Amino acid sequence: MSQIRRAIYAGSFDPLTYGHLNIIERGCRLVDELVVAVAHNHSKRNVFSPQERVDMIQATVEERGLRGVRASLFEGLLVDHARSIGAQVLLRGLRSVKDFEYEFQMALTNKELGGDLETVFLVTEGKYAHLASSLIREIAAMGGPVTGMVPPGIESRLVERLRNNRS
Ligand code: COA
């Protein structure tokens, strides 16, 4: 029996953007299962809790009918989580050459730590290359429009959360 090909796409996803979704939609066609893994990073200040982000990603992939994609939460080293769920591939999105240096360093480090795990990069579609969760959070916090940057379900949650934070 052939082995299930499983990839892991990790990040903060605070919030998930159309750029991330583009990588998920294209990445899931390359493997049997794609696990979108939300990193529980205690040192980062977040708008949404890690579990809220997992739930929003799960709802978005279900709405879009993306088969073989599920969201999960992890703490600690990505390579340990990848091993524990039996993933062979670390999927990453590359938006620009600016991302490359950091991604290169991370891929080499994960290779040293992760043995057989391979990092695979997908180049983000040009129309999403400028998107970053931090900018989207900033725009939404100042009452600006983020339509077209994040899926509608996430946009409404973001606006609601930041409005409540401001009041
Ligand atoms: N489209 C749109 N935005 C993208 C994107 C894409 N394809 N790829 C990344 N981004 C954005 C993210 O939203 C994030 O935005 P922000 O910084 O403005 O909020 C930014 O680019 C950085 O993304 P990323 O590089 O994925 O960082 P991250 O913080 O989201 O996730 C981890 C980094 C979780 C993958 C990494 O820290 C990790 O593996 N941590 C676990 C601990 C570990 O193993 N450490 C050793 C690593 S060698």
CSV table of C-alpha atoms and ligand atoms in Angstrom, one decimal:
chain,number,residue,atom,x,y,z
A,1,MET,CA,0.0,0.0,0.0
A,2,SER,CA,1.4,3.4,-0.9
A,3,GLN,CA,2.0,5.9,1.9
A,4,ILE,CA,-0.3,8.9,2.4
A,5,ARG,CA,1.5,12.1,1.4
A,6,ARG,CA,0.9,14.7,4.1
A,7,ALA,CA,2.1,18.3,4.2
A,8,ILE,CA,2.0,20.8,6.9
A,9,TYR,CA,1.5,24.5,6.3
A,10,ALA,CA,2.4,26.4,9.5
A,11,GLY,CA,2.1,30.0,10.5
A,12,SER,CA,0.5,32.4,12.9
A,13,PHE,CA,-2.5,33.1,10.6
A,14,ASP,CA,-3.7,36.1,12.7
A,15,PRO,CA,-5.7,36.3,10.6
A,16,LEU,CA,-5.7,34.0,7.6
A,17,THR,CA,-5.5,36.1,4.4
A,18,TYR,CA,-6.3,35.4,0.8
A,19,GLY,CA,-2.6,35.0,0.3
A,20,HIS,CA,-2.5,32.1,2.7
A,21,LEU,CA,-5.7,30.6,1.2
A,22,ASN,CA,-4.1,30.7,-2.2
A,23,ILE,CA,-1.2,28.6,-0.9
A,24,ILE,CA,-3.6,26.2,0.8
A,25,GLU,CA,-5.8,25.8,-2.4
A,26,ARG,CA,-2.8,25.1,-4.6
A,27,GLY,CA,-0.9,23.1,-2.0
A,28,CYS,CA,-3.7,20.7,-1.2
A,29,ARG,CA,-3.7,19.6,-4.9
A,30,LEU,CA,-0.1,18.3,-4.5
A,31,VAL,CA,-0.7,16.0,-1.5
A,32,ASP,CA,-3.3,13.6,0.0
A,33,GLU,CA,-3.7,15.7,3.1
A,34,LEU,CA,-2.7,19.3,4.0
A,35,VAL,CA,-2.6,20.3,7.7
A,36,VAL,CA,-2.8,24.0,8.3
A,37,ALA,CA,-1.0,24.3,11.6
A,38,VAL,CA,-1.5,27.4,13.8
A,39,ALA,CA,1.6,28.1,15.9
A,40,HIS,CA,0.9,28.8,19.5
A,41,ASN,CA,3.5,31.5,20.0
A,42,HIS,CA,3.3,32.9,23.6
A,43,SER,CA,5.6,35.8,22.8
A,44,LYS,CA,3.4,37.3,20.0
A,45,ARG,CA,0.5,39.6,20.8
A,46,ASN,CA,-2.5,38.3,18.8
A,47,VAL,CA,-5.9,39.5,17.9
A,48,PHE,CA,-7.4,36.0,17.9
A,49,SER,CA,-6.6,33.2,20.2
A,50,PRO,CA,-4.8,30.2,18.6
A,51,GLN,CA,-8.0,28.1,18.9
A,52,GLU,CA,-10.1,30.9,17.3
A,53,ARG,CA,-7.7,30.9,14.4
A,54,VAL,CA,-7.9,27.1,14.0
A,55,ASP,CA,-11.7,27.3,14.0
A,56,MET,CA,-11.8,30.2,11.5
A,57,ILE,CA,-9.4,28.3,9.1
A,58,GLN,CA,-11.4,25.1,9.5
A,59,ALA,CA,-14.6,27.0,8.7
A,60,THR,CA,-13.1,28.7,5.7
A,61,VAL,CA,-11.7,25.5,4.1
A,62,GLU,CA,-15.0,23.7,4.7
A,63,GLU,CA,-16.9,26.6,3.1
A,64,ARG,CA,-14.7,26.4,0.1
A,65,GLY,CA,-15.1,22.6,-0.1
A,66,LEU,CA,-11.3,22.0,0.1
A,67,ARG,CA,-11.0,18.3,0.5
A,68,GLY,CA,-8.1,16.8,2.4
A,69,VAL,CA,-7.4,20.0,4.3
A,70,ARG,CA,-7.7,20.4,8.1
A,71,ALA,CA,-6.6,23.0,10.6
A,72,SER,CA,-4.7,22.1,13.8
A,73,LEU,CA,-2.8,23.8,16.6
A,74,PHE,CA,0.7,23.2,17.7
A,75,GLU,CA,3.2,24.3,20.3
A,76,GLY,CA,7.0,23.8,20.2
A,77,LEU,CA,9.1,22.9,17.3
A,78,LEU,CA,7.4,22.6,13.9
A,79,VAL,CA,9.5,19.5,12.9
A,80,ASP,CA,8.3,17.7,16.1
A,81,HIS,CA,4.7,18.4,15.2
A,82,ALA,CA,5.3,17.4,11.6
A,83,ARG,CA,6.8,14.1,12.8
A,84,SER,CA,4.0,13.5,15.3
A,85,ILE,CA,1.3,13.8,12.6
A,86,GLY,CA,3.4,11.8,10.0
A,87,ALA,CA,4.0,14.7,7.6
A,88,GLN,CA,6.8,14.5,5.1
A,89,VAL,CA,6.5,18.0,3.6
A,90,LEU,CA,6.7,21.5,5.1
A,91,LEU,CA,4.8,23.8,2.8
A,92,ARG,CA,5.7,27.5,2.7
A,93,GLY,CA,4.6,30.5,0.6
A,94,LEU,CA,7.1,32.9,-0.9
A,95,ARG,CA,5.7,36.4,-1.6
A,96,SER,CA,8.9,38.2,-2.6
A,97,VAL,CA,12.7,38.1,-2.5
A,98,LYS,CA,12.4,39.8,0.9
A,99,ASP,CA,10.8,36.6,2.2
A,100,PHE,CA,13.5,34.5,0.7
A,101,GLU,CA,16.4,35.1,3.2
A,102,TYR,CA,14.2,34.2,6.2
A,103,GLU,CA,12.7,31.3,4.4
A,104,PHE,CA,16.1,30.0,3.3
A,105,GLN,CA,17.4,30.1,6.9
A,106,MET,CA,14.3,28.4,8.2
A,107,ALA,CA,14.3,25.7,5.6
A,108,LEU,CA,18.0,24.9,6.3
A,109,THR,CA,17.4,24.8,10.0
A,110,ASN,CA,14.3,22.6,9.7
A,111,LYS,CA,16.3,20.3,7.4
A,112,GLU,CA,19.0,20.0,10.1
A,113,LEU,CA,16.4,19.3,12.8
A,114,GLY,CA,13.9,17.4,10.7
A,115,GLY,CA,16.0,14.8,8.7
A,116,ASP,CA,13.8,13.5,6.0
A,117,LEU,CA,11.3,16.4,6.1
A,118,GLU,CA,11.4,18.5,2.9
A,119,THR,CA,10.4,22.2,2.6
A,120,VAL,CA,8.5,22.9,-0.5
A,121,PHE,CA,7.8,26.5,-1.6
A,122,LEU,CA,5.0,27.8,-3.6
A,123,VAL,CA,5.3,31.3,-5.1
A,124,THR,CA,2.3,33.4,-4.0
A,125,GLU,CA,0.2,34.7,-6.8
A,126,GLY,CA,1.2,38.3,-7.7
A,127,LYS,CA,-2.2,39.8,-6.7
A,128,TYR,CA,-1.6,38.6,-3.1
A,129,ALA,CA,2.1,39.3,-2.8
A,130,HIS,CA,1.6,42.5,-0.8
A,131,LEU,CA,-0.7,41.0,1.8
A,132,ALA,CA,0.5,40.6,5.4
A,133,SER,CA,-1.6,39.8,8.5
A,134,SER,CA,0.0,42.6,10.5
A,135,LEU,CA,-1.0,45.2,7.9
A,136,ILE,CA,-4.5,43.8,7.7
A,137,ARG,CA,-4.8,44.0,11.5
A,138,GLU,CA,-3.6,47.6,11.4
A,139,ILE,CA,-6.1,48.7,8.6
A,140,ALA,CA,-9.0,47.0,10.3
A,141,ALA,CA,-8.0,48.5,13.7
A,142,MET,CA,-8.2,52.0,12.1
A,143,GLY,CA,-11.6,51.3,10.6
A,144,GLY,CA,-10.3,50.8,7.0
A,145,PRO,CA,-11.6,48.2,4.5
A,146,VAL,CA,-10.0,44.8,4.3
A,147,THR,CA,-12.5,43.4,1.8
A,148,GLY,CA,-10.5,41.4,-0.8
A,149,MET,CA,-7.7,40.8,1.6
A,150,VAL,CA,-9.3,38.2,3.8
A,151,PRO,CA,-12.3,35.9,3.3
A,152,PRO,CA,-15.7,37.5,4.3
A,153,GLY,CA,-16.2,35.3,7.4
A,154,ILE,CA,-12.8,36.4,8.7
A,155,GLU,CA,-13.4,40.0,7.8
A,156,SER,CA,-16.6,40.2,9.9
A,157,ARG,CA,-14.9,38.6,12.9
A,158,LEU,CA,-11.9,40.9,12.6
A,159,VAL,CA,-14.0,44.0,12.3
A,160,GLU,CA,-16.1,42.9,15.3
A,161,ARG,CA,-13.1,42.0,17.4
A,162,LEU,CA,-11.2,45.2,16.8
A,163,ARG,CA,-14.3,47.4,17.2
A,164,ASN,CA,-14.8,45.7,20.6
A,165,ASN,CA,-11.2,46.3,21.5
A,166,ARG,CA,-11.5,50.0,20.7
A,167,SER,CA,-14.6,50.6,22.7
B,1,COA,N1,0.4,35.2,1.8
B,1,COA,C1,0.2,36.2,2.6
B,1,COA,N2,0.8,36.4,3.8
B,1,COA,C2,1.8,35.6,4.1
B,1,COA,C3,2.1,34.5,3.3
B,1,COA,C4,1.4,34.3,2.1
B,1,COA,N3,1.7,33.3,1.3
B,1,COA,N4,3.2,33.9,3.9
B,1,COA,C5,3.4,34.5,5.0
B,1,COA,N5,2.6,35.6,5.2
B,1,COA,C6,2.6,36.6,6.3
B,1,COA,C7,2.1,36.1,7.6
B,1,COA,O1,0.7,36.4,7.7
B,1,COA,C8,2.8,36.9,8.6
B,1,COA,O2,2.3,38.2,8.6
B,1,COA,P1,2.6,39.3,9.8
B,1,COA,O3,4.0,39.0,10.2
B,1,COA,O4,2.5,40.5,9.0
B,1,COA,O5,1.6,39.1,10.8
B,1,COA,C9,4.2,37.0,7.9
B,1,COA,O6,4.0,36.9,6.6
B,1,COA,C10,5.2,36.0,8.4
B,1,COA,O7,4.7,34.8,8.1
B,1,COA,P2,5.4,33.4,8.5
B,1,COA,O8,6.8,33.5,8.0
B,1,COA,O9,4.5,32.3,8.1
B,1,COA,O10,5.6,33.6,10.0
B,1,COA,P3,4.6,33.2,11.0
B,1,COA,O11,4.9,33.9,12.3
B,1,COA,O12,3.2,33.3,10.5
B,1,COA,O13,4.9,31.6,11.2
B,1,COA,C11,6.3,29.7,11.9
B,1,COA,C12,6.3,31.2,11.5
B,1,COA,C13,5.2,29.4,12.9
B,1,COA,C14,6.1,28.8,10.7
B,1,COA,C15,7.7,29.5,12.6
B,1,COA,O14,7.9,30.5,13.5
B,1,COA,C16,7.7,28.1,13.3
B,1,COA,O15,8.0,27.1,12.6
B,1,COA,N6,7.6,28.1,14.6
B,1,COA,C17,7.6,26.9,15.4
B,1,COA,C18,8.9,26.9,16.3
B,1,COA,C19,10.0,26.4,15.4
B,1,COA,O16,10.0,25.3,14.9
B,1,COA,N7,11.1,27.2,15.3
B,1,COA,C20,12.2,26.9,14.5
B,1,COA,C21,12.0,27.3,13.1
B,1,COA,S1,13.4,27.0,12.1
